GROMACS .gro file of C-alpha atoms in nm:
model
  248
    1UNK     CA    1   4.652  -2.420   4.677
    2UNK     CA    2   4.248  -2.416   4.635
    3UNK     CA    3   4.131  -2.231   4.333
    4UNK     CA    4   3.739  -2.125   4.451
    5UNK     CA    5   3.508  -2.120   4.138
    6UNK     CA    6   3.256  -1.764   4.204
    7UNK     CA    7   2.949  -1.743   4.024
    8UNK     CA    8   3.002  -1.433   3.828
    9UNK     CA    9   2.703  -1.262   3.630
   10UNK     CA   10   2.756  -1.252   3.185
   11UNK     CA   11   2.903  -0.947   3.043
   12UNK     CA   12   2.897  -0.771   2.704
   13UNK     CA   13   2.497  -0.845   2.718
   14UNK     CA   14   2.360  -0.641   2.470
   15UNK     CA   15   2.127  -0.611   2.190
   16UNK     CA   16   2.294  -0.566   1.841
   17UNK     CA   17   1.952  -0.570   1.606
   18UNK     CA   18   1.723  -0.365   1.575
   19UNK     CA   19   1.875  -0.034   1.710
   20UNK     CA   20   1.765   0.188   2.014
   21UNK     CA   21   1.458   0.388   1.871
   22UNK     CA   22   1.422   0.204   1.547
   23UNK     CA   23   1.080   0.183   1.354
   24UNK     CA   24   0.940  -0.183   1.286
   25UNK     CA   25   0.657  -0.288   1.063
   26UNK     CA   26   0.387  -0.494   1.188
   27UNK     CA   27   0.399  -0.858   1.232
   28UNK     CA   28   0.675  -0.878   0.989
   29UNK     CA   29   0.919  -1.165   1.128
   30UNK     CA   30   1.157  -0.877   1.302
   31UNK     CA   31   1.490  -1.049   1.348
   32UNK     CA   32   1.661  -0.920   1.703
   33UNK     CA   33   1.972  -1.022   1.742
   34UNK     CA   34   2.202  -1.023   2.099
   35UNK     CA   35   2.566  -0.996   2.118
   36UNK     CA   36   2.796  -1.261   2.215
   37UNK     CA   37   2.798  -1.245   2.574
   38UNK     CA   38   3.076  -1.348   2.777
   39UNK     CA   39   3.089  -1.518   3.144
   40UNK     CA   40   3.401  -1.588   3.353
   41UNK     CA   41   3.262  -1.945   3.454
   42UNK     CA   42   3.234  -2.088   3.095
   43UNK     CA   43   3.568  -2.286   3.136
   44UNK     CA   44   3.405  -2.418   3.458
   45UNK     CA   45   3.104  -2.596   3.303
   46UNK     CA   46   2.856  -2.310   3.252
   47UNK     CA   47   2.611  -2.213   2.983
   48UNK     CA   48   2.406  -1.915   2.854
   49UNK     CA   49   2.089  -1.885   2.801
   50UNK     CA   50   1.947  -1.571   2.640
   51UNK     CA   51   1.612  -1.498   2.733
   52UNK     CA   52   1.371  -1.264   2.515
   53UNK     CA   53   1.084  -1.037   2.657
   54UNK     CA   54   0.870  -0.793   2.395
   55UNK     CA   55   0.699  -0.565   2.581
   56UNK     CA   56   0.768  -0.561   2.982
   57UNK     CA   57   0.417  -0.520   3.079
   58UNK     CA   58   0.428  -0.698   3.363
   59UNK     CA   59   0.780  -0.742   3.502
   60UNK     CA   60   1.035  -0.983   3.256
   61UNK     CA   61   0.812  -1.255   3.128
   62UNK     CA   62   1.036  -1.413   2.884
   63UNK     CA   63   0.876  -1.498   2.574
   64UNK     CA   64   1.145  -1.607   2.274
   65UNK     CA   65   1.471  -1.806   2.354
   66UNK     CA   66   1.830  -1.771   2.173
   67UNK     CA   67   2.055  -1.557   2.047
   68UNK     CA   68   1.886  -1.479   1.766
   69UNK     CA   69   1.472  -1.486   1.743
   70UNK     CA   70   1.223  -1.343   1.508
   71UNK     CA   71   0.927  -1.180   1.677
   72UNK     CA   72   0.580  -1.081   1.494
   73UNK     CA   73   0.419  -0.765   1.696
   74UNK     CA   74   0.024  -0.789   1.616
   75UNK     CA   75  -0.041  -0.398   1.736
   76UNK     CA   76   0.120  -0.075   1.671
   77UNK     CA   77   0.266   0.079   1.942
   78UNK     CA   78   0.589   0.131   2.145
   79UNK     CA   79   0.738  -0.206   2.280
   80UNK     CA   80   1.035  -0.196   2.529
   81UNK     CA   81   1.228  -0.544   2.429
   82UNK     CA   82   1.443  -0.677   2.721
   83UNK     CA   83   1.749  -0.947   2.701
   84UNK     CA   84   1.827  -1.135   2.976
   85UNK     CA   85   2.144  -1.376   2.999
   86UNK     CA   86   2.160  -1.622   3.189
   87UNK     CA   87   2.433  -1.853   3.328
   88UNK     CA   88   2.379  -2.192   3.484
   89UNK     CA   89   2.384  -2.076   3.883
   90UNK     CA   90   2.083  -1.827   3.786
   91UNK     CA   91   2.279  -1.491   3.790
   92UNK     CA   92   2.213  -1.220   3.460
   93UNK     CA   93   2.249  -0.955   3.337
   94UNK     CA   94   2.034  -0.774   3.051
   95UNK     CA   95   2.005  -0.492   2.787
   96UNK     CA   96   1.702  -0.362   2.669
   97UNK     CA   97   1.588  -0.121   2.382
   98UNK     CA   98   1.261   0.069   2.279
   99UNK     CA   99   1.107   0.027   1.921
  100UNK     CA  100   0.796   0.204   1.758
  101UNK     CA  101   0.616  -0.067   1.543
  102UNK     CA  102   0.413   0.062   1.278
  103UNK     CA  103   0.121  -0.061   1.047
  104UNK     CA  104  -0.198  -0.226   1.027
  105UNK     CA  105  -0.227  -0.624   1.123
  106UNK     CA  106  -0.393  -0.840   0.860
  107UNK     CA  107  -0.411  -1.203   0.994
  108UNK     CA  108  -0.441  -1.284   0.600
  109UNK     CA  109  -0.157  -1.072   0.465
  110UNK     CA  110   0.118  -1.074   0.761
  111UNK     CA  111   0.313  -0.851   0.536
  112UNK     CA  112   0.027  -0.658   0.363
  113UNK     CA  113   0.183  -0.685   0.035
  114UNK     CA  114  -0.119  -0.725  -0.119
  115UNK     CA  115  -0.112  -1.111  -0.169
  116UNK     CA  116  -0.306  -1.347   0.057
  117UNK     CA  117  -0.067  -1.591   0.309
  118UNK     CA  118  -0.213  -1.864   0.136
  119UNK     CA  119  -0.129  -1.800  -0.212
  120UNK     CA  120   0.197  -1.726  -0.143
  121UNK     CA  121   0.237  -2.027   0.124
  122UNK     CA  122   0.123  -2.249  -0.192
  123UNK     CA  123   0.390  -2.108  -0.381
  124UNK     CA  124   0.653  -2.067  -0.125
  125UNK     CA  125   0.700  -1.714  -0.098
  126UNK     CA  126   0.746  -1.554   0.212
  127UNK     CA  127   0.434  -1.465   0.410
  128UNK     CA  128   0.685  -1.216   0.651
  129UNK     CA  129   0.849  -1.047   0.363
  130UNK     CA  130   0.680  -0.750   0.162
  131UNK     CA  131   0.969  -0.730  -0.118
  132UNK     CA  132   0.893  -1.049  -0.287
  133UNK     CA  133   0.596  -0.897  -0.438
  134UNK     CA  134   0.787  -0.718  -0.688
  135UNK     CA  135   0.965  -1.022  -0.749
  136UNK     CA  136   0.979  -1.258  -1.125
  137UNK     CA  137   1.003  -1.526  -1.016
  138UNK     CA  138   0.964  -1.738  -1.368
  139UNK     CA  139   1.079  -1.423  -1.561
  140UNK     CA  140   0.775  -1.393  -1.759
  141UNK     CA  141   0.783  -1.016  -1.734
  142UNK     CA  142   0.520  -1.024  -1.419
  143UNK     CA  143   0.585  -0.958  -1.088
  144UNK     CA  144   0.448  -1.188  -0.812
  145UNK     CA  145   0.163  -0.956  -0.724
  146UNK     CA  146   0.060  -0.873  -1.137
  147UNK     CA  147   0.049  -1.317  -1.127
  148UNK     CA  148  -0.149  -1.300  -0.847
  149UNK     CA  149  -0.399  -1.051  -0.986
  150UNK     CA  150  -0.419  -1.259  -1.287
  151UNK     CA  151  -0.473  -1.574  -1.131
  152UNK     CA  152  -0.141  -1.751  -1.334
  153UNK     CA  153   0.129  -1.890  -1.143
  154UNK     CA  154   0.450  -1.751  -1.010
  155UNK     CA  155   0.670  -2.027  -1.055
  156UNK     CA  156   0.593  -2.099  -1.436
  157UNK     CA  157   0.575  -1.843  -1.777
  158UNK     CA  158   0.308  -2.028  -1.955
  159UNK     CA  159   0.062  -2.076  -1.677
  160UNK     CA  160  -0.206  -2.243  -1.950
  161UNK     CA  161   0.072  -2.406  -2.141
  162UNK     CA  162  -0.041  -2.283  -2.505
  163UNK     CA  163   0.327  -2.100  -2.619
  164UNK     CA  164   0.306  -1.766  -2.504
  165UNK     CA  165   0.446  -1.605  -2.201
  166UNK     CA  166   0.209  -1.484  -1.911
  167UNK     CA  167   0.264  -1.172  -2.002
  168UNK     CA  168   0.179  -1.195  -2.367
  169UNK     CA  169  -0.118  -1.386  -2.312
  170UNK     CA  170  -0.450  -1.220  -2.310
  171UNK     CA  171  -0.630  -1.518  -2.154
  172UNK     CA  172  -0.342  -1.703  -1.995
  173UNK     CA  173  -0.545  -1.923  -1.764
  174UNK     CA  174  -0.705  -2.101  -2.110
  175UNK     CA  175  -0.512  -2.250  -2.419
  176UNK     CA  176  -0.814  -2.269  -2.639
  177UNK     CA  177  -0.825  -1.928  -2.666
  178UNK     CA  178  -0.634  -1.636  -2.854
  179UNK     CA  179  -0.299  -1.583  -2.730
  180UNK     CA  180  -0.229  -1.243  -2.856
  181UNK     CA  181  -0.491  -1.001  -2.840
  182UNK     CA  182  -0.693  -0.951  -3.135
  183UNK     CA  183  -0.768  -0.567  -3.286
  184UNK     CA  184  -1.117  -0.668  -3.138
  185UNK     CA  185  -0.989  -0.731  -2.815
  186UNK     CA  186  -0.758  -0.400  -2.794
  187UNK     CA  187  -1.099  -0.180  -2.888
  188UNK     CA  188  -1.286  -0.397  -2.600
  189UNK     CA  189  -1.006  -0.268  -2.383
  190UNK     CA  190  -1.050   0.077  -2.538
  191UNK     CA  191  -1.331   0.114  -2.521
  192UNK     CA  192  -1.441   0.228  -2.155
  193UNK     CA  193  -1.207   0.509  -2.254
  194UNK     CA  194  -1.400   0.566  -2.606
  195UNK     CA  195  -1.730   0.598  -2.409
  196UNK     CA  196  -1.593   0.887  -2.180
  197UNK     CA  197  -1.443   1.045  -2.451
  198UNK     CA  198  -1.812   1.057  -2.630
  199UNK     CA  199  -2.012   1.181  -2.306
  200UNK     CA  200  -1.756   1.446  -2.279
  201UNK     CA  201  -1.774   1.543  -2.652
  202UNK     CA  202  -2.160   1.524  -2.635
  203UNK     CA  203  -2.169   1.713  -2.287
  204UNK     CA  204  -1.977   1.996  -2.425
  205UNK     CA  205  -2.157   1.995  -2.726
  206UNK     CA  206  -2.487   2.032  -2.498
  207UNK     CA  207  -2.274   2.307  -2.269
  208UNK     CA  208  -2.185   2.524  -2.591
  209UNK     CA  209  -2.522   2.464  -2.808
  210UNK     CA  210  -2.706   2.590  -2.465
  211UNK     CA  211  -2.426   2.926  -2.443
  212UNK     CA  212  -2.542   3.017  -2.809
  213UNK     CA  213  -2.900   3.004  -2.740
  214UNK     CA  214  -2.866   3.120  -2.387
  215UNK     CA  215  -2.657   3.446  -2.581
  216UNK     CA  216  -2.932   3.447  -2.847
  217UNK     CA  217  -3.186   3.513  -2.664
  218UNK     CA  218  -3.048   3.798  -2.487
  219UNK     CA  219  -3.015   3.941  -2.882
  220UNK     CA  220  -3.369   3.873  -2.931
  221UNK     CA  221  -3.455   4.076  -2.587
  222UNK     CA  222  -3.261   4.303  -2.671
  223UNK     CA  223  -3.386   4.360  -3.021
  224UNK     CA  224  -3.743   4.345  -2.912
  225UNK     CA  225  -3.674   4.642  -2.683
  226UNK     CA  226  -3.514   4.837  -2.901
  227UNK     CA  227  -3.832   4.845  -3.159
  228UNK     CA  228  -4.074   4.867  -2.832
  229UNK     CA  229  -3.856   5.174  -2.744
  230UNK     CA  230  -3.888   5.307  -3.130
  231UNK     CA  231  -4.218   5.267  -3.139
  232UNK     CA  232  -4.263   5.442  -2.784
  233UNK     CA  233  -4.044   5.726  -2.942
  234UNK     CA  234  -4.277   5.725  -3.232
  235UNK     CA  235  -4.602   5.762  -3.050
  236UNK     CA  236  -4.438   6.087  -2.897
  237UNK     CA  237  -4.357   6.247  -3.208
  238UNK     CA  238  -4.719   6.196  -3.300
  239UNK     CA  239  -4.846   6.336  -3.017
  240UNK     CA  240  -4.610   6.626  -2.937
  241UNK     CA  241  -4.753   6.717  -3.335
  242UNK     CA  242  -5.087   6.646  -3.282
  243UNK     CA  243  -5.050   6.910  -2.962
  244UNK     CA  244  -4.843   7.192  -3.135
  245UNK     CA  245  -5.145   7.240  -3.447
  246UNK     CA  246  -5.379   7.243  -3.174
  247UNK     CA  247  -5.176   7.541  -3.032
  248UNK     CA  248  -5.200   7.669  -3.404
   0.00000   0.00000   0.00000
């Protein structure tokens, strides 16, 4: 009895992550992930090979390799992503899905969270993942993005080494310095505020001393044309006498 060994193509070839019609981010390290296919010739000496393509331009063009690959797209758009499986004697088969990717590309910020790739690259954050700048890292009361703003480090609470926390510190990038903020320092802080406060006080004062003379004014007019109007009624009375003892 001969048992014949067939080529026969994988099965159960599909793609598990992302889902059919899900929305990606740009360039954000999107995992995909294939399922685990099977292939009647495995117990015969063949292998799989799974076989990535992103966007099926131009026919299958594979471009990542494994069952699981992380992809960064560099455009928004829609991408149809194919999976091909492989065996040894060259037969596939394949699954493919269509994703909407979303965002604006930043060679700097991969994950436009705001802090450069190479500050967080020098503190090992991850340049692919957007969450870890709301992250404390040193629990100093800062998020990753407030240290970066500030210029103190992620990784330590007393970036300047004087006592006080990051967070506490008014200048934490020098130790000679105050570490607390002085009364002085809270009015300097005020006082941008203070100063639009005062133009709006002295702008309305202007607006409402400008009303009452604007409004006194139109008394004075109105005055001065009553007496003209008098003095018109006046001049009447004079003459309608004068006329009536020349009629006498």
């Amino acid at each position: 009895m001969t048992v014949e060994n067939r080529p026969d193509p994988p099965e159960n070839v599909s793609i598990v992550s992302p889902r059919e019609g899900e929305t990606l981010p740009i360039l954000f390290h999107n995992l995909f992930v294939a399922s685990n296919a099977t292939d009647l010739d495995l117990g015969f000496g063949d292998n799989l090979t799974y076989l990535w393509d992103f966007d099926a331009s131009n026919g299958f063009q594979w471009e990542a390799e494994g069952q699981e690959v992380y992809w960064d797209f560099k455009s928004a758009g829609t991408y149809v992503v194919t999976l091909r499986v492989y065996d040894s004697t060259g037969f596939y088969a394949e699954d493919r899905i269509t994703v909407f990717v979303e965002g604006y590309y930043d060679p700097e910020d991969y994950d436009n969270d705001g802090m450069p790739n190479l500050w967080e690259e020098k503190y090992d954050l991850n340049v692919y993942n957007p969450k870890d700048a709301e992250e404390d890292l040193d629990g100093d009361g800062l998020s990753n993005y407030e240290e970066y703003l500030r210029g103190t480090s992620p990784l330590h609470r007393d970036t300047d080494g004087d006592g006080r926390d990051d967070s506490h510190d008014f200048y934490p990038l020098d130790s000679s310095r105050w570490s607390e903020r002085t009364w002085t320092d809270r009015l300097k802080s005020f006082f941008p505020y203070l100063l639009i406060a005062a133009l709006g006080a002295v702008f309305l004062w202007l607006s409402v001393r400008w009303m009452w003379r604007r409004q006194q004014r139109k008394e004075e007019e109105r005055a001065e044309r009553r007496r003209e109007l008098q003095m018109e009624m006046e001049r009447q009375k004079e003459v309608l006498k004068l006329y009536q003892e020349i009629e006498e």
